[in-house]
XYZ file of C-alpha atoms in Angstrom:
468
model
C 37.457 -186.298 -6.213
C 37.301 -184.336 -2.669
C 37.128 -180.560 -3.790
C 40.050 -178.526 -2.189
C 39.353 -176.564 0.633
C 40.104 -173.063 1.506
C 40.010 -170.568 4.437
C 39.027 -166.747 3.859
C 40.309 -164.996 6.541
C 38.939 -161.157 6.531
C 37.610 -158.387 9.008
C 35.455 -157.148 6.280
C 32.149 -159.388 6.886
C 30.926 -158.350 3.340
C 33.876 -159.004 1.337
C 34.680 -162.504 2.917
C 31.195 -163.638 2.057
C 31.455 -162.421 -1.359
C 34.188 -164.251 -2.089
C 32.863 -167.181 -0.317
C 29.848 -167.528 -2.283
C 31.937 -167.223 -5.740
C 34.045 -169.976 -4.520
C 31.695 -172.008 -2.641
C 30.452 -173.944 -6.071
C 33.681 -175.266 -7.029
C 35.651 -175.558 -3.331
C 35.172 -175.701 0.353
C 35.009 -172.521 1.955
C 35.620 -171.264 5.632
C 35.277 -168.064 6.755
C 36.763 -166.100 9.471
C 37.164 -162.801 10.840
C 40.164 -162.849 12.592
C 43.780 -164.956 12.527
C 43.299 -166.177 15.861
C 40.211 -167.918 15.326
C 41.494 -169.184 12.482
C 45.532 -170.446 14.099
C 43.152 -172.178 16.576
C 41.487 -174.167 13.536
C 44.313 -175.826 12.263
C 44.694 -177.845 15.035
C 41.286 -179.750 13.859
C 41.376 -178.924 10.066
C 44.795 -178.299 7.117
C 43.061 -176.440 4.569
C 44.645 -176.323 1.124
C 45.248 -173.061 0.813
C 44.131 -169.542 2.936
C 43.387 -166.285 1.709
C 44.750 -163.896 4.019
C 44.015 -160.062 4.938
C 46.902 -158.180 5.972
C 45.169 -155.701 8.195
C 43.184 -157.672 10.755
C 42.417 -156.538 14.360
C 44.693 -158.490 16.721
C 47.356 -160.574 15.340
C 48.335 -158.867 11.991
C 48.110 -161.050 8.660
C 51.971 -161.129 8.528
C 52.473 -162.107 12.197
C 49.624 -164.771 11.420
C 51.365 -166.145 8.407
C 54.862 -166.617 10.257
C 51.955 -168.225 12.763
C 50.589 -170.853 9.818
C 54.122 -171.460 8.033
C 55.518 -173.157 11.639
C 52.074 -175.044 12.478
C 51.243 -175.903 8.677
C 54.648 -175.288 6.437
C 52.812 -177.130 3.128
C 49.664 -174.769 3.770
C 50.032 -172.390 0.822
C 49.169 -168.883 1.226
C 47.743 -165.586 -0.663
C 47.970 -162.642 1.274
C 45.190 -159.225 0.156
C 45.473 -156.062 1.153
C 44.139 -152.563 0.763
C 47.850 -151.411 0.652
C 50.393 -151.148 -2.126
C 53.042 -151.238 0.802
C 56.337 -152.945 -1.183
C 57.989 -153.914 2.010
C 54.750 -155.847 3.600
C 55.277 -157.518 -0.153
C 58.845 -158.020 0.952
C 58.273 -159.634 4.259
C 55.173 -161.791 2.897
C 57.231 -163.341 0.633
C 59.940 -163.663 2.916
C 57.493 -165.542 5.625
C 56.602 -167.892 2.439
C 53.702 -166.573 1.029
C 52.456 -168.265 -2.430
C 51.064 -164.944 -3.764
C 49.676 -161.467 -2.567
C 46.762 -159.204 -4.066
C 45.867 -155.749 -3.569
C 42.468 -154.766 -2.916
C 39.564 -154.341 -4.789
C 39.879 -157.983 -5.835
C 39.206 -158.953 -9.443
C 37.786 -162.060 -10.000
C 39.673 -163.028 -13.065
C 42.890 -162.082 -10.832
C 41.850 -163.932 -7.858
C 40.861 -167.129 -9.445
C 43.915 -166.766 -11.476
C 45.974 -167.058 -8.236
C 43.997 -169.538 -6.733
C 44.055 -172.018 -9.930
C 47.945 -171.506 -9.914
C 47.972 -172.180 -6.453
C 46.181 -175.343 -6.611
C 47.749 -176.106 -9.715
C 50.649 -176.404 -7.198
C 48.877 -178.240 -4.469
C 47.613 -180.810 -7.095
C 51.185 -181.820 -8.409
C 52.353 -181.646 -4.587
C 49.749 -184.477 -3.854
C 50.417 -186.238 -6.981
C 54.139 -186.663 -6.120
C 53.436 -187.292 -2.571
C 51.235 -190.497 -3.042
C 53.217 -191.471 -6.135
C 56.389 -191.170 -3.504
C 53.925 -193.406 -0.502
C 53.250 -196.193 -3.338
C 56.835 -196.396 -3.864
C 58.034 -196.976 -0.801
C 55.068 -199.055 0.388
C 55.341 -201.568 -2.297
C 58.768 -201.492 -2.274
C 60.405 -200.820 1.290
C 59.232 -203.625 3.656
C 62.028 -203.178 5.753
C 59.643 -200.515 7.213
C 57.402 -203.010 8.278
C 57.104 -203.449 12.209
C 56.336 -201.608 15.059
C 59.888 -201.681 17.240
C 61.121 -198.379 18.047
C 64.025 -198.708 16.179
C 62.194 -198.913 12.694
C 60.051 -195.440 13.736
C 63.071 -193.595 14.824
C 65.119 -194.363 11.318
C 61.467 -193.340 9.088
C 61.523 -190.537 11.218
C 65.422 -189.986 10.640
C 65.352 -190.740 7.282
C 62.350 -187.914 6.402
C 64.103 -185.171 7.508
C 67.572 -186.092 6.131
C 65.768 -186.956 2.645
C 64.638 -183.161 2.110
C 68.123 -181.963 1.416
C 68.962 -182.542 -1.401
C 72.463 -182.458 -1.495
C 73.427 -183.874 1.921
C 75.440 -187.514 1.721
C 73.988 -190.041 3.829
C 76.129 -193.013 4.948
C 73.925 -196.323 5.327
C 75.483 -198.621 8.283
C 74.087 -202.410 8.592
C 74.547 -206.235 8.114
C 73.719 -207.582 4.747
C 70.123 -208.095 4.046
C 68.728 -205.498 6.637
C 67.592 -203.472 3.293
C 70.238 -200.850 2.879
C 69.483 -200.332 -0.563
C 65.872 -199.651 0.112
C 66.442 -197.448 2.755
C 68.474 -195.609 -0.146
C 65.773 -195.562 -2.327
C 62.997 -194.548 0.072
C 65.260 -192.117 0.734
C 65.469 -190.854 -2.862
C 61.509 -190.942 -3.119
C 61.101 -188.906 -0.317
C 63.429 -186.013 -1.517
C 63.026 -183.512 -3.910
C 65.676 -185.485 -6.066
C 62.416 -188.077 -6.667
C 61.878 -187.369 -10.385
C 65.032 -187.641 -11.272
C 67.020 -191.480 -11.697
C 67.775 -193.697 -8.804
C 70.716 -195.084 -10.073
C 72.862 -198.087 -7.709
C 76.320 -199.339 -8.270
C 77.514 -202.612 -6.142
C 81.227 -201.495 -5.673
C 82.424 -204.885 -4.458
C 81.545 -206.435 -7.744
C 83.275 -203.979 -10.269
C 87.371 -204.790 -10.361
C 89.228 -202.346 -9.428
C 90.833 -201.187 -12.613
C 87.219 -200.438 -14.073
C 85.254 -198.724 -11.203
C 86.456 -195.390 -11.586
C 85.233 -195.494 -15.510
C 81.941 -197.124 -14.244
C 81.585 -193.996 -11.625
C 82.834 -190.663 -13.960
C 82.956 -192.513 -17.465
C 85.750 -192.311 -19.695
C 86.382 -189.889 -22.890
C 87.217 -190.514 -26.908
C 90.083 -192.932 -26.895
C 90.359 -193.025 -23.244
C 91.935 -196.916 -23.317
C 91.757 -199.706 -25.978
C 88.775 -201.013 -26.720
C 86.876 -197.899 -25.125
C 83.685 -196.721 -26.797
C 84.465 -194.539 -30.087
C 82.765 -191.665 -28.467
C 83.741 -191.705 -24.893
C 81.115 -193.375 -22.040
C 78.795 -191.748 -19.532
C 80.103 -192.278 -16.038
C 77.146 -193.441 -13.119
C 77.238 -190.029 -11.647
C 76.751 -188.187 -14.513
C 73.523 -190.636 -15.440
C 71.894 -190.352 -11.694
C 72.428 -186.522 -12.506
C 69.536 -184.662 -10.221
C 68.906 -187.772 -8.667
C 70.665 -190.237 -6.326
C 73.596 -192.449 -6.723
C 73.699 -195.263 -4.336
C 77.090 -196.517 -3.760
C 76.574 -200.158 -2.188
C 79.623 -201.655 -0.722
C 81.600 -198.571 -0.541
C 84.087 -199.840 1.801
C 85.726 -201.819 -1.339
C 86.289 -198.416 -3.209
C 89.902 -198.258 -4.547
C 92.275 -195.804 -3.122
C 92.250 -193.856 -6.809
C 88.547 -194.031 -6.498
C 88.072 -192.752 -3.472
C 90.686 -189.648 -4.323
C 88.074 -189.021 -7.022
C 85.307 -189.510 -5.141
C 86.295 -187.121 -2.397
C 86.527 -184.321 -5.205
C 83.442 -184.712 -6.285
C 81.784 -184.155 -2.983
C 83.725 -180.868 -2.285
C 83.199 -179.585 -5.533
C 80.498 -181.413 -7.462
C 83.311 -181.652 -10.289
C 85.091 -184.300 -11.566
C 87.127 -185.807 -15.334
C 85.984 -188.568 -17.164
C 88.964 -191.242 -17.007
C 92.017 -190.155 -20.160
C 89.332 -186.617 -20.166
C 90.482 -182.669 -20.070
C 87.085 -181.575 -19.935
C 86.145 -180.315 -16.634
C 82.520 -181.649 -15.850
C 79.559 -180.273 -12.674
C 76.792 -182.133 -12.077
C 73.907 -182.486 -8.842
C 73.768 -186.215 -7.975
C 73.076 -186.771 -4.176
C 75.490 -190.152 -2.934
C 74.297 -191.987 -0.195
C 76.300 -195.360 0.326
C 75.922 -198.236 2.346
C 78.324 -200.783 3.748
C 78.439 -203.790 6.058
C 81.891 -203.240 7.190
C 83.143 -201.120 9.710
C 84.575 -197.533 7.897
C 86.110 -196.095 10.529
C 88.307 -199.920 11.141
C 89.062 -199.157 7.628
C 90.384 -195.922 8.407
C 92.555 -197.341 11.164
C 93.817 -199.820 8.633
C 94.599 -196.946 5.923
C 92.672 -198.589 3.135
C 89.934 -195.838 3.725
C 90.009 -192.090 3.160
C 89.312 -190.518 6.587
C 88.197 -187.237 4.967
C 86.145 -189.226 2.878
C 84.727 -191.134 5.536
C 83.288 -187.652 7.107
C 82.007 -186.470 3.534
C 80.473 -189.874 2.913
C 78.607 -189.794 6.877
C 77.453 -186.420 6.784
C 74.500 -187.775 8.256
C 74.597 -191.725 9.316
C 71.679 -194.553 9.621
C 72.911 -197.593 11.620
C 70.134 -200.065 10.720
C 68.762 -203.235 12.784
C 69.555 -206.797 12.518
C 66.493 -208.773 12.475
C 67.832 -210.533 15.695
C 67.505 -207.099 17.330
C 63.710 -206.247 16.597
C 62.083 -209.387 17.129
C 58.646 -207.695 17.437
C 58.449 -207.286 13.884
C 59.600 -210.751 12.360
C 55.717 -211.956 12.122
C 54.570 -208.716 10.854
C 57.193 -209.257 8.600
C 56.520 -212.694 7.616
C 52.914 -211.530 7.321
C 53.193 -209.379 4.557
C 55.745 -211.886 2.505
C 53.043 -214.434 2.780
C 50.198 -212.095 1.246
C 52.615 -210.737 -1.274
C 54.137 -214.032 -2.325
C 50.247 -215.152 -2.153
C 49.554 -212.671 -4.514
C 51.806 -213.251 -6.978
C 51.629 -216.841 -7.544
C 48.051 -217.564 -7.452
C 47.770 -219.100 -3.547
C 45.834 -218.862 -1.051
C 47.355 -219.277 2.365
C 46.081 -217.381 5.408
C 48.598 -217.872 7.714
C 51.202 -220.108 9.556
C 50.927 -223.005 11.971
C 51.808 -222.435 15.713
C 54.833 -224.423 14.978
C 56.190 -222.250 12.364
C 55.432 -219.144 14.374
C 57.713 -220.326 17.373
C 60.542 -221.624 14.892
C 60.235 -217.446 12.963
C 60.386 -215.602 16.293
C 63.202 -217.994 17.422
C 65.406 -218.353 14.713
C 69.170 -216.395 14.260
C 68.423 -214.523 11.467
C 72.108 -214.212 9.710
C 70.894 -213.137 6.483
C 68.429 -210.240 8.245
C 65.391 -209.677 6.142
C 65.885 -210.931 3.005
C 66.638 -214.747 4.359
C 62.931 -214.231 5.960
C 62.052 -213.143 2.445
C 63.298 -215.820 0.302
C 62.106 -218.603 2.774
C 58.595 -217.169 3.313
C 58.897 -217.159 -1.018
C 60.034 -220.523 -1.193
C 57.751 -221.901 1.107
C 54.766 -220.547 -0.445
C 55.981 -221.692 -3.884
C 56.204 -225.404 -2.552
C 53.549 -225.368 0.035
C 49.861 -226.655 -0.915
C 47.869 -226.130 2.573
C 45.752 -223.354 3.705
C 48.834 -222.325 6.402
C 52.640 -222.698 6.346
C 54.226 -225.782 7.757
C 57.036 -226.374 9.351
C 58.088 -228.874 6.623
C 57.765 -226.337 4.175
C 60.075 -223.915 5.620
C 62.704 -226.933 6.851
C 63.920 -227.838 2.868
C 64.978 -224.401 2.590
C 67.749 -224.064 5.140
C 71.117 -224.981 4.180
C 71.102 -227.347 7.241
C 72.723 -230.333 5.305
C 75.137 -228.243 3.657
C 75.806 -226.967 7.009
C 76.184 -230.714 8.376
C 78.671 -231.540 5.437
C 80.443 -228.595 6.771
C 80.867 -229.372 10.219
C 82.029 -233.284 9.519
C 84.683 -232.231 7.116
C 86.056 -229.704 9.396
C 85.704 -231.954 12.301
C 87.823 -234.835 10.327
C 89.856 -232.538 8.873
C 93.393 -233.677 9.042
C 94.275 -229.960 8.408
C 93.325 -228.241 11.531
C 95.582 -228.720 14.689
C 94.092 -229.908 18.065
C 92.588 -228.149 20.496
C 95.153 -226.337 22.492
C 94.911 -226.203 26.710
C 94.024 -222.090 26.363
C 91.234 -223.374 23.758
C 90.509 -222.275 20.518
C 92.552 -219.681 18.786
C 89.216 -218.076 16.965
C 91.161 -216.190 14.195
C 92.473 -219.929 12.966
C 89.256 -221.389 13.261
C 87.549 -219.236 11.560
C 90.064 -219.042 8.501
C 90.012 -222.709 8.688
C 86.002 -222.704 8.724
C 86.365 -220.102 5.670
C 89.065 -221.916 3.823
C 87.304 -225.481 3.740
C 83.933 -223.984 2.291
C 86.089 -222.612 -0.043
C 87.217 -226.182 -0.881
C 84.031 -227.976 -0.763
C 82.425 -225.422 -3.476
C 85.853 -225.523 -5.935
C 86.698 -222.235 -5.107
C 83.032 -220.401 -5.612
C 82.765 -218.098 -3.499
C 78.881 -217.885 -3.550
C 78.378 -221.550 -2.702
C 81.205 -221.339 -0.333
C 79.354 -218.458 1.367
C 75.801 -220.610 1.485
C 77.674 -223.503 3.286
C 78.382 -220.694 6.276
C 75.157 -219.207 5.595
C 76.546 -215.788 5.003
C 76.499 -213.430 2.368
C 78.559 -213.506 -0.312
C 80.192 -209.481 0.528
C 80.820 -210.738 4.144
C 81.871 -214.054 3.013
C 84.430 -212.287 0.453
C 85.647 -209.669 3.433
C 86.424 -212.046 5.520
C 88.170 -214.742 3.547
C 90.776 -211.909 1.917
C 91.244 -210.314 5.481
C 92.248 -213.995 7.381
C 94.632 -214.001 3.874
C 96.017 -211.306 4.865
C 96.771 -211.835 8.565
C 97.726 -215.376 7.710
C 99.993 -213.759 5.101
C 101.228 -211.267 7.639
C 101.939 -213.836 9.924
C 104.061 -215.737 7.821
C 106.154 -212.558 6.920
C 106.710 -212.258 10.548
C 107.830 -215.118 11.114
């Protein structure tokens, strides 16, 4: 293991090698005699931590520590001096100094400090690459090199460190919303405690609020005999991840809303007043604010929910990265079932960077998957991606609605898109006996924007009637 490193930064020529050579057989040491020198060496080297003389000539040790805390905020910092002063104590600690020591230094005090110190460091690092492992094995939606993709990592680090800000994930299904939650989670100080994720398009109604703040003794019939723990109070210091929150009901939401302004909420049939920390961050792949307009969304909701947004990418729109992409679901896929395939034909390549992604990156997953499950040569073929597009579902499709009996002609001002479309939506419908899923993998859409759409042409053909 590297040993940690540490800069002594002193005027006094005799102390600073004193301490260097007591140090020097169990860390790295760097000496210097002034804070200027040593400002001008972080640029080329981040110690671990820097022992720091208040009293130097030039810069003082406090202005150099307000100096270190902007260039180097993780470095931490001990501060010595000669003088018991309380308020250079004060304003150390202020500045964000780890520790501070008074002169003549005991070694059994200053290697008390520094082992606490590093004791701190150590569990720093340990978190941070347990956090990088996470999201690299888990968060290839990162994966590419388009501008887009380095601006949201970028976005997404800084949001991540507060704790108790509500992030509001915007996107088309299968663009990795829910990862982008969780690397969001990993990266916050929120990452020890549960990641917990709730699809609120698949709960009914009349059970979500009990799945979200849990319900007390005797709550309902049939409810638990000693109440139930509601989502937020089980992701409590960590992150809930509301997927889907567009489908909220209005009770829900009313709830909901509460719990952001306050952090307290009731279990369902509860008196008991309950506060918890959970961090929300929710996703959706409908438009909130055409909710809003609608009035099936809370608007001041809506603005607690987007404190801070994150539109992400289609696939379509970051081309650049599809074969990087593709790349790492071949190795990974590779990995995992025993192949060994080292890349993709020409043909493939052209047919990746040129196909309409509708299902974003998890359709380029679960092909790439499929393909090397089936596939037996050294490189993918187009063959063995072909058998896993719904293109003869997609044929039945298009011959039943085109011999449809159902579906007036074509008017002289063309198509009137709304009917098509509910028409298109309808006969899927049909052709799978009413499941939704299958219906949705005739269109080649996902089942959430499948189910979205279908209710709201219902509704506007309902409407329509009404008006009539």
């Amino acid at each position: 293991m590297t040993p940690y490193s540490i800069f002594i930064v002193d005027d006094e020529k005799e102390l600073s090698n004193s301490l260097a050579f007591n140090l020097r057989n169990t860390y790295e040491v760097t000496t210097f005699g002034d804070a200027e020198s040593t400002i001008a060496q972080l640029a080329q080297q981040q110690p671990d931590l820097i022992l720091l003389d208040i009293g130097l000539p030039g810069m003082s040790g406090l202005q150099a520590l307000k100096e270190i805390k902007r260039i180097t905020p993780d470095v931490l910092v001990i501060m010595v001096t000669a003088y018991g002063d309380i308020c250079n104590v004060v304003q150390a600690m202020k500045l964000g100094a780890h520790d501070y020591l008074n002169k003549p230094l005991h070694t059994d005090t200053l290697k008390n400090s520094i082992n606490n110190a590093l004791e701190t460091i150590r569990l720093r690092k340990e978190i941070q690459s347990l956090q990088k492992k996470h999201i690299a094995e888990n968060t290839p939606c990162f994966i590419g090199e388009s501008n887009a993709i380095a601006d949201i990592w970028q976005f997404i680090t800084k949001v991540a460190r507060s704790p108790d800000m509500p992030i509001l994930i915007m996107g088309e299904s299968g663009t990795g919303k829910e990862l982008i939650a969780s690397a969001i989670h990993y990266k916050s100080p929120n990452f020890k405690g549960p990641f917990t994720t709730i699809n609120c398009a698949a709960i009914a109604p009349t059970i979500i609020e009990s799945e979200l703040f849990g319900y007390a003794k005797g709550a309902f019939s049939g409810a638990a005999p000693g109440g139930k723990q509601g989502l937020i109070e089980q992701a409590a210091d960590g992150t809930l991840f509301l997927d889907e929150v567009g489908d909220l009901s209005t009770e829900a939401q009313a709830k909901l809303l509460r719990f952001l302004e306050t952090g307290e909420f009731y279990r369902v049939g509860g008196t008991r007043k309950k506060t918890v920390h959970t961090r929300i961050v929710s996703a959706t792949n409908q438009d909130l604010e055409a909710l809003v307009n609608e009035k099936r969304f809370r608007l001041d909701l809506f603005y607690r929910l987007a404190v801070a947004r994150v539109k992400l990418p289609s696939l379509n729109e970051r081309h650049g990265d599809i074969m990087m992409l593709a790349r790492y679901f071949l190795d990974r896929y590779s990995r995992k079932y025993g192949k060994t395939f080292t890349g993709f034909t020409a043909r493939v390549k052209r047919w990746l960077v040129t196909h309409h992604w509708r299902g974003n990156v998890r359709e380029l997953k679960n092909i790439i998957e499929t393909a090397v499950i089936v596939g037996e040569h050294p490189k993918i073929r187009l063959k063995e991606i072909e058998p896993n597009l719904p293109q003869g579902l997609g044929r039945q499709l298009s011959k039943v609605i085109q011999t449809h009996n159902g579906y007036p002609p074509i008017p002289e001002g063309g198509f009137d898109l709304e009917a098509f479309e509910q028409h298109c939506l309808e006969t899927a419908l049909k052709i799978a006996d009413g499941n939704y899923t299958q219906a949705a993998k005739f269109l080649r859409m996902s089942y959430y924007s499948f189910r979205y759409r279908y209710k709201k042409n219902q509704a506007l053909k309902k409407n329509a009637v009404g008006g009539h």
